[in-house]
Short mmCIF file of C-alpha atoms in Angstrom, two decimals:
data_model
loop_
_atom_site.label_atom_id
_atom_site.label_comp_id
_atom_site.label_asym_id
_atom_site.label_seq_id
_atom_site.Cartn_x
_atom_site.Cartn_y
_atom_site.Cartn_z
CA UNK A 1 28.45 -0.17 67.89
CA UNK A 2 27.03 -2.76 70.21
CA UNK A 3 28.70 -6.07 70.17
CA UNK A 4 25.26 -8.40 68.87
CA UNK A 5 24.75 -5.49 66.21
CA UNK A 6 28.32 -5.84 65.46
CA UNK A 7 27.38 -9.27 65.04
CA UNK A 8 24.08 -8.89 63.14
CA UNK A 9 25.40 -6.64 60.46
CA UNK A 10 29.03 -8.87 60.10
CA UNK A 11 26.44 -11.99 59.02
CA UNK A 12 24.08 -9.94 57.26
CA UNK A 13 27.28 -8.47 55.15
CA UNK A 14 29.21 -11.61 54.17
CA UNK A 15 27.12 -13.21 51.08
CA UNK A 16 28.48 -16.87 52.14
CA UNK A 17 26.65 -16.52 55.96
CA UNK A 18 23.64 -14.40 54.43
CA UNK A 19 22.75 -16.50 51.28
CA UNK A 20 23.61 -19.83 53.17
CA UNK A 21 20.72 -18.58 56.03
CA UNK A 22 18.52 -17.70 52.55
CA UNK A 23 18.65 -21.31 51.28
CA UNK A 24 18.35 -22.73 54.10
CA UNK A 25 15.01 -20.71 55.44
CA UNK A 26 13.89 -21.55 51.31
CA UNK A 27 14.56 -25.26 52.00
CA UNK A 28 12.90 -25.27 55.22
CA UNK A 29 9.71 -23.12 53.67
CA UNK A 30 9.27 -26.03 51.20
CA UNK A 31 9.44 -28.67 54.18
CA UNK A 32 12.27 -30.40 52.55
CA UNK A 33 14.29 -33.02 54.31
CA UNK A 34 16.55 -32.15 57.23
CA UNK A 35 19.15 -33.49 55.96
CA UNK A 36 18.41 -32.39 52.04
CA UNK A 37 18.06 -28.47 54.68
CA UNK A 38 21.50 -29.25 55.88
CA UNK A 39 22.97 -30.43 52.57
CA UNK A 40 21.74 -27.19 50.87
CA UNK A 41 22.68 -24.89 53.04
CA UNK A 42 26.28 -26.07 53.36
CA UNK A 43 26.74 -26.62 49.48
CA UNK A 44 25.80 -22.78 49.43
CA UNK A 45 28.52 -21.99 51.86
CA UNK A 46 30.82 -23.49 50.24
CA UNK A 47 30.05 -22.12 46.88
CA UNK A 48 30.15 -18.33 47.76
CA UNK A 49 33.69 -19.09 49.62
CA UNK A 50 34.94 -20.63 46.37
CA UNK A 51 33.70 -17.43 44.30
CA UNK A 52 35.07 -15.21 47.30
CA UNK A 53 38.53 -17.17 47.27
CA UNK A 54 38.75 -16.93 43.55
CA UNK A 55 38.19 -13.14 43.59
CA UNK A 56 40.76 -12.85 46.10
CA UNK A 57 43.23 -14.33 44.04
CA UNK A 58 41.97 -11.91 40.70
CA UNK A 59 42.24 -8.86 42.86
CA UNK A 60 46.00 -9.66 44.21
CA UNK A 61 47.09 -10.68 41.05
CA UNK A 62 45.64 -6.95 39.66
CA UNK A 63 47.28 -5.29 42.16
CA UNK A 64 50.79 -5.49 41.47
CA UNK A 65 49.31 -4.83 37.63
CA UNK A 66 48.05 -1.29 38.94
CA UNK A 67 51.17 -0.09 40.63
CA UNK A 68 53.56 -1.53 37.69
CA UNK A 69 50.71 0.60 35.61
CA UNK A 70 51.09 3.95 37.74
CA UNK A 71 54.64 3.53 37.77
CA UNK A 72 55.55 2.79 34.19
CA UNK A 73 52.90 5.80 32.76
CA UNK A 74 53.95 8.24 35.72
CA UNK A 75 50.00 8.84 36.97
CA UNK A 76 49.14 10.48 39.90
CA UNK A 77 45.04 11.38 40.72
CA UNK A 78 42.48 9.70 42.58
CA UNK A 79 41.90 5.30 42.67
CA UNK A 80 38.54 5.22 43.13
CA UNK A 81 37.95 2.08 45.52
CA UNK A 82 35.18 1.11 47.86
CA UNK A 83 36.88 -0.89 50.09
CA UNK A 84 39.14 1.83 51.36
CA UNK A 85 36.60 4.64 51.41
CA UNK A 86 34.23 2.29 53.47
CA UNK A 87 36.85 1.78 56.26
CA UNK A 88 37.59 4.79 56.41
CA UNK A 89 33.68 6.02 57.06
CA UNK A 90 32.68 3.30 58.75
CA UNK A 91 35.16 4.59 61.96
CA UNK A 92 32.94 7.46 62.35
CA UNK A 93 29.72 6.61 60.66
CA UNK A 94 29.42 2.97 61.95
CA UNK A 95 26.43 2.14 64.02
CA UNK A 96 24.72 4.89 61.34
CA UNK A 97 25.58 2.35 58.92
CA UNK A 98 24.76 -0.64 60.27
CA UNK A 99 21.11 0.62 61.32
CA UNK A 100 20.60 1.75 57.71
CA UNK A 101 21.95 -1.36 56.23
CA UNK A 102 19.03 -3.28 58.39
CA UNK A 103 16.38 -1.32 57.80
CA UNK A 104 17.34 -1.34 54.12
CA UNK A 105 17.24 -4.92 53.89
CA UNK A 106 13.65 -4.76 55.10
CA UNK A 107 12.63 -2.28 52.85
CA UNK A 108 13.86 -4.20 50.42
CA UNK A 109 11.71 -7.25 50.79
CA UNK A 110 8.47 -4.84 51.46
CA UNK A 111 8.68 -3.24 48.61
CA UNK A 112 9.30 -6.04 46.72
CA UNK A 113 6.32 -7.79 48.07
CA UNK A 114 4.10 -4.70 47.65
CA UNK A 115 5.28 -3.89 43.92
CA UNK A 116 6.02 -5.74 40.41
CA UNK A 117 9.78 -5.28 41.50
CA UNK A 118 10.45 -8.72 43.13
CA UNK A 119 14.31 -8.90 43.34
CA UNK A 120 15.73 -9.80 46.62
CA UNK A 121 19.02 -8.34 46.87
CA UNK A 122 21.12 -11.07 48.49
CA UNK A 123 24.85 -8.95 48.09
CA UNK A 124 25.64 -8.24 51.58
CA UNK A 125 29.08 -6.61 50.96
CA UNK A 126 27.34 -4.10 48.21
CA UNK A 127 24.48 -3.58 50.78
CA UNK A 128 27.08 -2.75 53.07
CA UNK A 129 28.70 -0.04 51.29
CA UNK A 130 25.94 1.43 49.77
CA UNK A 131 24.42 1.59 53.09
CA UNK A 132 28.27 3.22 54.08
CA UNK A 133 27.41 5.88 51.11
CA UNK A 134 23.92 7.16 52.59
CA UNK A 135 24.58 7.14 56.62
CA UNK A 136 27.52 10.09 54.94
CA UNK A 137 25.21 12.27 53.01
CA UNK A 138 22.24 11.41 55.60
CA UNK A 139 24.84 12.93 58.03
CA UNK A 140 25.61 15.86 56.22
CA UNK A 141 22.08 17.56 56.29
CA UNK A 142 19.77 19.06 58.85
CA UNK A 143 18.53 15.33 59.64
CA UNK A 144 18.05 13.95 63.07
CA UNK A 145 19.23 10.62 63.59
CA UNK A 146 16.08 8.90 63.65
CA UNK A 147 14.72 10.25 60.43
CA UNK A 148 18.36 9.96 58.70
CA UNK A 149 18.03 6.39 59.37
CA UNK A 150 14.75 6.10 58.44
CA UNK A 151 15.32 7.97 54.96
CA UNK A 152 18.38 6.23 54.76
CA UNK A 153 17.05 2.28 54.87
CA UNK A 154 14.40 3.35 52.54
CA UNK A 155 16.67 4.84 49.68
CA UNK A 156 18.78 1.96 50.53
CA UNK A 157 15.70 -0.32 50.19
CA UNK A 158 14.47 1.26 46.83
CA UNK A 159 18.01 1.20 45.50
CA UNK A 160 18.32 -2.22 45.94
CA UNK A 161 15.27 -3.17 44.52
CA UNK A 162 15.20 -1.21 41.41
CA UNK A 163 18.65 -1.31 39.77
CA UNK A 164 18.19 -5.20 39.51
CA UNK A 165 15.23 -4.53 37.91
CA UNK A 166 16.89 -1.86 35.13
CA UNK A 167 19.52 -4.38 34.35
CA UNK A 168 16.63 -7.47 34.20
CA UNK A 169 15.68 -7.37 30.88
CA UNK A 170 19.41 -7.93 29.59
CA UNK A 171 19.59 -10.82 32.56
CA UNK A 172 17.34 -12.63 30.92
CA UNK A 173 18.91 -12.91 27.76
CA UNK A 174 22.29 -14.10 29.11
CA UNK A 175 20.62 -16.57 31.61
CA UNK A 176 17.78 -17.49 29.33
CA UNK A 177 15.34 -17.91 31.87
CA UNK A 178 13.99 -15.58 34.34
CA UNK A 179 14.84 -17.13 37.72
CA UNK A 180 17.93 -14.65 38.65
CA UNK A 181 18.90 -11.15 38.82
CA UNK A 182 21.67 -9.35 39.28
CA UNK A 183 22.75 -8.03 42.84
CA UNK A 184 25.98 -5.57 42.09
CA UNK A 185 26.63 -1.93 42.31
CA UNK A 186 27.24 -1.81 38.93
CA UNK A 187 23.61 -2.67 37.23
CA UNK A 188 23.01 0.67 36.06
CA UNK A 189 26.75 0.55 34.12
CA UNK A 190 25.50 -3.42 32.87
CA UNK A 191 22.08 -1.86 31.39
CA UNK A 192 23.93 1.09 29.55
CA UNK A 193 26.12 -1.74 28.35
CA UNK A 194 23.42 -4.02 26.99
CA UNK A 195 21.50 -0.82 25.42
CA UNK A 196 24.74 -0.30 23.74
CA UNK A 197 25.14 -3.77 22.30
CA UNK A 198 21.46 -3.55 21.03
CA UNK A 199 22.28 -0.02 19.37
CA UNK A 200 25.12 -2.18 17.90
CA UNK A 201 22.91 -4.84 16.24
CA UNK A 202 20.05 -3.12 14.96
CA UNK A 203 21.79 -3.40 11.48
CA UNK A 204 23.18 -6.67 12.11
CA UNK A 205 20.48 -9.41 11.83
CA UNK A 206 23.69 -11.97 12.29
CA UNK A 207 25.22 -11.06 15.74
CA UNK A 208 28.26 -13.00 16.53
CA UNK A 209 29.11 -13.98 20.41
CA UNK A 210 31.92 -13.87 21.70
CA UNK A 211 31.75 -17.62 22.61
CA UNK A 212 30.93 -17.97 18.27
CA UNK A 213 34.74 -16.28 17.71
CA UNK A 214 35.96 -18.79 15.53
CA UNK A 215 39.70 -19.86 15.72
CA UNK A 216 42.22 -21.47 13.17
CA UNK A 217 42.51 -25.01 13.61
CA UNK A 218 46.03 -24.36 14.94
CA UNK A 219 44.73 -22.04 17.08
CA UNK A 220 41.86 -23.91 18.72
CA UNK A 221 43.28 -23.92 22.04
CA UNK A 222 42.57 -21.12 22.42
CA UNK A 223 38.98 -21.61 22.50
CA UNK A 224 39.71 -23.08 26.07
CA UNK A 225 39.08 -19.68 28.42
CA UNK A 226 41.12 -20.63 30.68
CA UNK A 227 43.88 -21.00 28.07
CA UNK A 228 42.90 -17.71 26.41
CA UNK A 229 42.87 -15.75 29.51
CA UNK A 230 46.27 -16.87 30.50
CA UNK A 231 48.03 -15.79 27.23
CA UNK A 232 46.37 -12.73 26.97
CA UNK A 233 46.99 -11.65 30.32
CA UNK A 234 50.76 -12.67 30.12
CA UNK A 235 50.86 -10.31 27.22
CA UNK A 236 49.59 -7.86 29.21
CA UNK A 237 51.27 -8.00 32.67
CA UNK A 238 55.10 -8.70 30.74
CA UNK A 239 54.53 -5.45 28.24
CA UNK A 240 53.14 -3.00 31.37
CA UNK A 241 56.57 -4.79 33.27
CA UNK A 242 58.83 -4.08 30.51
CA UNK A 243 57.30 -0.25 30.80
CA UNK A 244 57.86 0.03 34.32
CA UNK A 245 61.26 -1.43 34.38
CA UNK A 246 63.25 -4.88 35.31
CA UNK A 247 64.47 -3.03 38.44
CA UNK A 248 61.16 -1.71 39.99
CA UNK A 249 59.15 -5.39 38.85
CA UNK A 250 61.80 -7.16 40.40
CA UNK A 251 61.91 -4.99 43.51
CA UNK A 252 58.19 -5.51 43.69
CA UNK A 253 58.14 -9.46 42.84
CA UNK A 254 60.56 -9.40 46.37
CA UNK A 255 63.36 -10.46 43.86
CA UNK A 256 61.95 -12.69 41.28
CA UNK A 257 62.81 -12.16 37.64
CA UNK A 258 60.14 -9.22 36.10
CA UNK A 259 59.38 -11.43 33.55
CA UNK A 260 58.67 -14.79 35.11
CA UNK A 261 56.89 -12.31 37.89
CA UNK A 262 54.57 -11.21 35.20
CA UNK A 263 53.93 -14.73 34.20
CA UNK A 264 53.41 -15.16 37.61
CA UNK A 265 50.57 -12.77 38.05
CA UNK A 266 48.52 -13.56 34.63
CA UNK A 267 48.36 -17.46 35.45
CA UNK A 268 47.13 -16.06 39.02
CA UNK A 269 44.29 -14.03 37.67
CA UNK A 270 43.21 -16.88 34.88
CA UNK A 271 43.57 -19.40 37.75
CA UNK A 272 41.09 -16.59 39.98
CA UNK A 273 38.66 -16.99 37.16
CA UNK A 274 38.53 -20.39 36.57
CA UNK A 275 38.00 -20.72 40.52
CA UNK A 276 34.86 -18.13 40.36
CA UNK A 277 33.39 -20.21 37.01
CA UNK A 278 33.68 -23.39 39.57
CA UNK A 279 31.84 -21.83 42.64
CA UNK A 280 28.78 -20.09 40.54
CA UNK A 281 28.15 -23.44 39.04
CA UNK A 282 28.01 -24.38 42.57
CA UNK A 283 25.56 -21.83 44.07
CA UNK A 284 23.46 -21.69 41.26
CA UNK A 285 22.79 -25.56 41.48
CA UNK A 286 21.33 -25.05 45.39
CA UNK A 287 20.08 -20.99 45.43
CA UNK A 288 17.58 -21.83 43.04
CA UNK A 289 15.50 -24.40 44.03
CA UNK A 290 16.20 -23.08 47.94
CA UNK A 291 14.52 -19.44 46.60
CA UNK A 292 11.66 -21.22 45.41
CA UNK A 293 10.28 -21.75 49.10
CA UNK A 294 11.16 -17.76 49.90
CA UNK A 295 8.90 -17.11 46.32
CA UNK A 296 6.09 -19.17 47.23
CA UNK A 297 5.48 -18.09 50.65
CA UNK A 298 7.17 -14.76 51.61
CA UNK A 299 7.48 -12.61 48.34
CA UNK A 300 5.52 -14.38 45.48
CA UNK A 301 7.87 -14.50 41.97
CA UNK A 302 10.46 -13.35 44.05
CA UNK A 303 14.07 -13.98 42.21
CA UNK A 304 17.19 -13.78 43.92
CA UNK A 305 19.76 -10.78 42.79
CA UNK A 306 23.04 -12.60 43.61
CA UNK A 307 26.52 -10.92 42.70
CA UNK A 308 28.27 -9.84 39.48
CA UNK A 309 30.02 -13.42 38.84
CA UNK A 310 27.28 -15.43 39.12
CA UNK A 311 26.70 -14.22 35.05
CA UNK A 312 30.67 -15.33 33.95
CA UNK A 313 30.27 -19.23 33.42
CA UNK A 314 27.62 -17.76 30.49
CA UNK A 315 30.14 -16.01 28.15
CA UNK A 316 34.21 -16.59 29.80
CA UNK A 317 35.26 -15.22 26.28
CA UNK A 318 33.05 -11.63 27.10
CA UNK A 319 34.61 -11.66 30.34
CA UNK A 320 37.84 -10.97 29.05
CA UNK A 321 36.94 -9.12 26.37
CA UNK A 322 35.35 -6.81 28.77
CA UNK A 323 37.74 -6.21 30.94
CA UNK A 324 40.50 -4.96 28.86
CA UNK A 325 37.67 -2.81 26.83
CA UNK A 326 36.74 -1.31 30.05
CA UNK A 327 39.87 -1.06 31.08
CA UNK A 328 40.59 1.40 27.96
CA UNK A 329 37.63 3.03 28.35
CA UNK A 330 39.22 4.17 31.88
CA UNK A 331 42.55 5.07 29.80
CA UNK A 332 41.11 6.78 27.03
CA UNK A 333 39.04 9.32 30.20
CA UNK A 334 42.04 9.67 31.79
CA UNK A 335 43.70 11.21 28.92
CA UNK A 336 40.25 13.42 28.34
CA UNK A 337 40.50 14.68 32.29
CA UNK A 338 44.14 15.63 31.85
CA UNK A 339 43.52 17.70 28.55
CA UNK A 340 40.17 19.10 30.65
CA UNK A 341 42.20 20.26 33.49
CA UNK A 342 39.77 17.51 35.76
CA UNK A 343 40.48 15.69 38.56
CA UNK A 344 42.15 12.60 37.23
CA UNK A 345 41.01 9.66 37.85
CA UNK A 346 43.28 6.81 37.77
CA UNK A 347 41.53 3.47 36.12
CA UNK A 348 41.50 1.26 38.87
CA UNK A 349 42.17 -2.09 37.16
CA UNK A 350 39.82 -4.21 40.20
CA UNK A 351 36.55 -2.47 39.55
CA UNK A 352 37.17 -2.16 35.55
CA UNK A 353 37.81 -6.07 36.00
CA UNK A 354 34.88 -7.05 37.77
CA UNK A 355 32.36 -4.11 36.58
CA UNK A 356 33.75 -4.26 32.76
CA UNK A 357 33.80 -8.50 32.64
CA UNK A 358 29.98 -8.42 33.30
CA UNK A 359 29.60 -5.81 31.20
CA UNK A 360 31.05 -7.72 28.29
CA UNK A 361 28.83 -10.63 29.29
CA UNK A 362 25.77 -8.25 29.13
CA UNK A 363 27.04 -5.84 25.82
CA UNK A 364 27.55 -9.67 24.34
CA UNK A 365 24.00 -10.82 24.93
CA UNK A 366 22.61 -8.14 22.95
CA UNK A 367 25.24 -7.09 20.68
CA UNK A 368 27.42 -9.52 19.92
CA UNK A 369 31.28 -9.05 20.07
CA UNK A 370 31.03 -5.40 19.01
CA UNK A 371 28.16 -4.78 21.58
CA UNK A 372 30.59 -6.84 24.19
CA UNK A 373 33.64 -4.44 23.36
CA UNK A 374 31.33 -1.24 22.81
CA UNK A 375 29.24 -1.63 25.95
CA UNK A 376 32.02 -2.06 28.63
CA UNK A 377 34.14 0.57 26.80
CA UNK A 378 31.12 2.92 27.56
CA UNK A 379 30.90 1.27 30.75
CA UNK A 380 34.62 2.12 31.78
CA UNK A 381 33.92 5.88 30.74
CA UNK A 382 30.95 5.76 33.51
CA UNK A 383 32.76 4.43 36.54
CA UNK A 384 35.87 6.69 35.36
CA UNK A 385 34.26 10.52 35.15
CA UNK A 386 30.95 9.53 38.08
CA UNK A 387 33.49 9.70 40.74
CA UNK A 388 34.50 13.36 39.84
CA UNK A 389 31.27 14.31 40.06
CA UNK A 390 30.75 12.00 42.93
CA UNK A 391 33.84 13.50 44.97
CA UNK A 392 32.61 16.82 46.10
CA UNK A 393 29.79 15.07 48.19
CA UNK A 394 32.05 12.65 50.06
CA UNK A 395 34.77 15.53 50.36
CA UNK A 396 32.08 18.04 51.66
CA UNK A 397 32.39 15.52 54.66
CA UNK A 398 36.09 15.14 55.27
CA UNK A 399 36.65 12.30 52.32
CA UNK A 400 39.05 14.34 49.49
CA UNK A 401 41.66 11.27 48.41
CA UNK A 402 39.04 8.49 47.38
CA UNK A 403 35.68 7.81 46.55
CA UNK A 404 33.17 5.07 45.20
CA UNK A 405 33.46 3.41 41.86
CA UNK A 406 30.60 1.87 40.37
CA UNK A 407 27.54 3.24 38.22
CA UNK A 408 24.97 2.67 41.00
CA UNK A 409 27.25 4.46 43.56
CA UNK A 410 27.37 7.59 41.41
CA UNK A 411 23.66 7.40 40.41
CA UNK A 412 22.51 6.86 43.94
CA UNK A 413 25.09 9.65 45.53
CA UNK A 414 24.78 12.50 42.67
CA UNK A 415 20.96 12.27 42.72
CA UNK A 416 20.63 12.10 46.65
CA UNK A 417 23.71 13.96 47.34
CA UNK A 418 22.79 17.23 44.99
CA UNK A 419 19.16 16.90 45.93
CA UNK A 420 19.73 17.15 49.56
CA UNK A 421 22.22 20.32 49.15
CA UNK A 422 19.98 21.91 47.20
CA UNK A 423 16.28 20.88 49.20
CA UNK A 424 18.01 19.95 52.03
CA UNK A 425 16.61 16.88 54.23
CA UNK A 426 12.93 17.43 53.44
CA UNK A 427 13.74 17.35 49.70
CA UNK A 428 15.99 14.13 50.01
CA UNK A 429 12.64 12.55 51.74
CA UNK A 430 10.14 14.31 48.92
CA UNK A 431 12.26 12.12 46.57
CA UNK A 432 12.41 8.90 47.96
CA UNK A 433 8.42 8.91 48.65
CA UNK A 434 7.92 10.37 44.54
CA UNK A 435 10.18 7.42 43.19
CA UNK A 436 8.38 4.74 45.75
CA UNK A 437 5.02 6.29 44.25
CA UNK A 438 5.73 5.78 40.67
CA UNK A 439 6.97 2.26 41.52
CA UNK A 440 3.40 1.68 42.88
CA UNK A 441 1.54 3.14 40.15
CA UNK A 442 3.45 1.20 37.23
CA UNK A 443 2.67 -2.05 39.30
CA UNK A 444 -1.44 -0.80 39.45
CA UNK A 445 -1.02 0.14 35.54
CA UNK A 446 0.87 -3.43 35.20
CA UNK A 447 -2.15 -4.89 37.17
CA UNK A 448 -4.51 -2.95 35.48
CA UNK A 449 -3.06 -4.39 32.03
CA UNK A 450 -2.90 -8.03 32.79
CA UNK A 451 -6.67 -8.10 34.05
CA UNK A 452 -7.75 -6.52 31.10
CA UNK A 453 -5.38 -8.78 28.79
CA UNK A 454 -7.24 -11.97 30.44
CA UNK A 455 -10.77 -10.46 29.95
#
């Protein structure tokens, strides 16, 4: 890979660099003051490293959790986890990548200008690795490498404009207004999840929220998430330590006591959170106004789909609650794989935190508590049995010990993936160009409707 590609794709895949650029070019679109330019842009920065910082403080406080886990409970599969599978392809499938990953992005905004999909996916991490996913199974059919790219940025293009779109109508209802989307690989796991909660209330004209729970007077603190997270994560981290043993926590706490290592780790993970909750307040404060100038004059009623903790601050009580639900749900499949004679897949407690918190917050918004625990219990099923089926078409290409984890991953790589052994690459391209024509007819239709509404 050429060294100003190298650096093209490294800004277009860190969300602090790419948004930051966004609200800046919004700013500047609505001729706004340099400084007011400057003062936006920065604030953005700033806001995606704090939400970056505090995830990296949730996802080393979860990994000691999943090796105590493994250990204590004797499991042995495959940890499905995108950062490691992406390294891994992107030594041989790099430039590949990166090309796709461009032309995606500019897919992306056509077809949001051109349809009644306007969601500007703004995740440059998940672009990345999505991007990662199709430059493999581009590569593994008859394809030259012009059309492979080609094919490649426009499923990657289509994908990111329509699975913010599935997961919309459930957006809406947590944000209560219509001015962001969602921008994560898991959308498709967050819709099921909000279809669940509404299955869930449909006999229940009195939903209860998770932010509604009400606690005992002596008990109030609780009602502090920051509180509540601690305790029950300290629950948590000190049973799985007593499983695993004093002598292999202590070993892996470098010699501090299990228990006060456990300790440890939960006040990590509730301080992670309550350093994400501070940096979406942050971002959401400058992205929106900034995307106004981007709406008016590049994409009209464009929205912004920014990543999967930008929805947290809106229900911190479903967050938790949908993590450990999820979490389960990946238990409860691992049992089912073992008595199936499966692959096992071993819940990977970083993606059932981040996909099964927002899908809590979305199961919440339409069900309730029950639809919060209901809908990321379904969710962590999903991202725990789409990677089996997900694993022969990374494997058919030399990847057999890991694999991709969340609901848009599997949707995107068992409908391309099994189309493309089956049609090979002209049957990969007859699907792309079917789904891009049905997007174009439901926006005439949509067209059609509204004219005839106003007449």
């Amino acid at each position: 890979m050429s060294g100003f590609l190298k650096v093209i794709i490294d800004v277009a895949s860190t969300p602090a660099i790419l948004v930051a650029l966004i609200a800046v070019l919004g700013l500047a679109l609505q001729k706004k003051h340099f400084s007011d330019i400057i003062r936006g842009g920065i604030k953005t920065f700033v806001g995606f490293l704090v939400v970056t910082a505090g995830a990296g403080v949730i996802q080393t406080s979860l990994e000691p959790f999943g090796k105590m886990f493994q250990h204590a409970f004797h499991v042995t599969g495959v940890v499905p986890n995108n950062e490691a599978i992406v390294a891994v392809a992107l030594t041989t499938f790099g430039t590949k990548t990166a090309l796709i990953m461009l032309l995606g992005m500019a897919f992306n905004i056509l077809i949001a200008r051109i349809t009644r999909y306007k969601y500007i996916y703004l995740t440059g991490h998940a672009t990345l690795y999505m991007a990662c996913m199709l430059a493999v199974i581009v590569t593994s059919i008859d394809m030259n490498d012009v059309l492979a790219i080609i094919a490649g940025g426009l499923a990657l293009g289509l994908a990111n404009t329509i699975f913010p779109a599935i997961a919309q109508p459930f957006t809406r209802k947590i944000t209560q207004n219509d001015n962001i989307a969602l921008g994560h690989t898991g959308d498709f796991g967050y819709a099921v999840s909000g279809l669940v909660g509404q299955l869930t209330s449909r006999r229940n004209k009195n939903i209860k929220s998770t932010e509604d729970i009400n606690f005992p007077k002596g008990l109030a603190f609780l009602r502090d998430s920051t509180v509540s997270i601690t305790i029950t994560m300290g629950v948590f981290y000190i049973l799985v330590a007593l499983f695993a043993g004093q002598s292999y926590v202590t070993k892996l706490g470098g010699g501090t006591n299990y228990i006060v290592y456990a300790l440890q780790q939960a006040g990590s993970f509730a301080a992670g959170v309550f350093v994400i909750l501070a940096g979406v307040r942050l971002i959401l404060a400058e992205i929106v106004p900034a995307f106004k100038g981007i709406s008016e004059r590049l994409v009209p009623n464009s929205k912004p789909a920014l990543d999967c903790p930008i929805v947290f601050p809106y229900a911190p009580n479903a967050v938790l609650i949908g993590f450990l639900s999820s979490f389960v749900g990946g238990i409860v499949s691992l049992g089912l794989m073992i008595l199936m004679g499966t692959t096992v897949v071993i819940p990977g407690v970083v993606p059932h935190f981040f996909c099964g918190a927002t899908a809590g917050v979305y199961g919440n918004a339409s069900g309730g508590v029950k639809g919060a625990v209901l809908g990321s219990f379904t969710q962590g099923i999903l991202i725990s049995f789409m990677p089996i089926f997900l694993l022969p078409i990374m494997s058919g290409i030399g990847f057999s010990g890991s694999t991709f984890s969340d609901t848009d991953y599997g949707v995107t790589g068992i409908l391309l993936g099994n189309v493309s052994k089956v049609a090979g690459s002209w049957g990969f391209i007859a699907t792309l160009i079917l789904i891009l024509a049905i997007m174009l007819l439901l926006t005439w239709k949509g067209k059609k409707s509204k004219i005839a509404s106003e007449k």
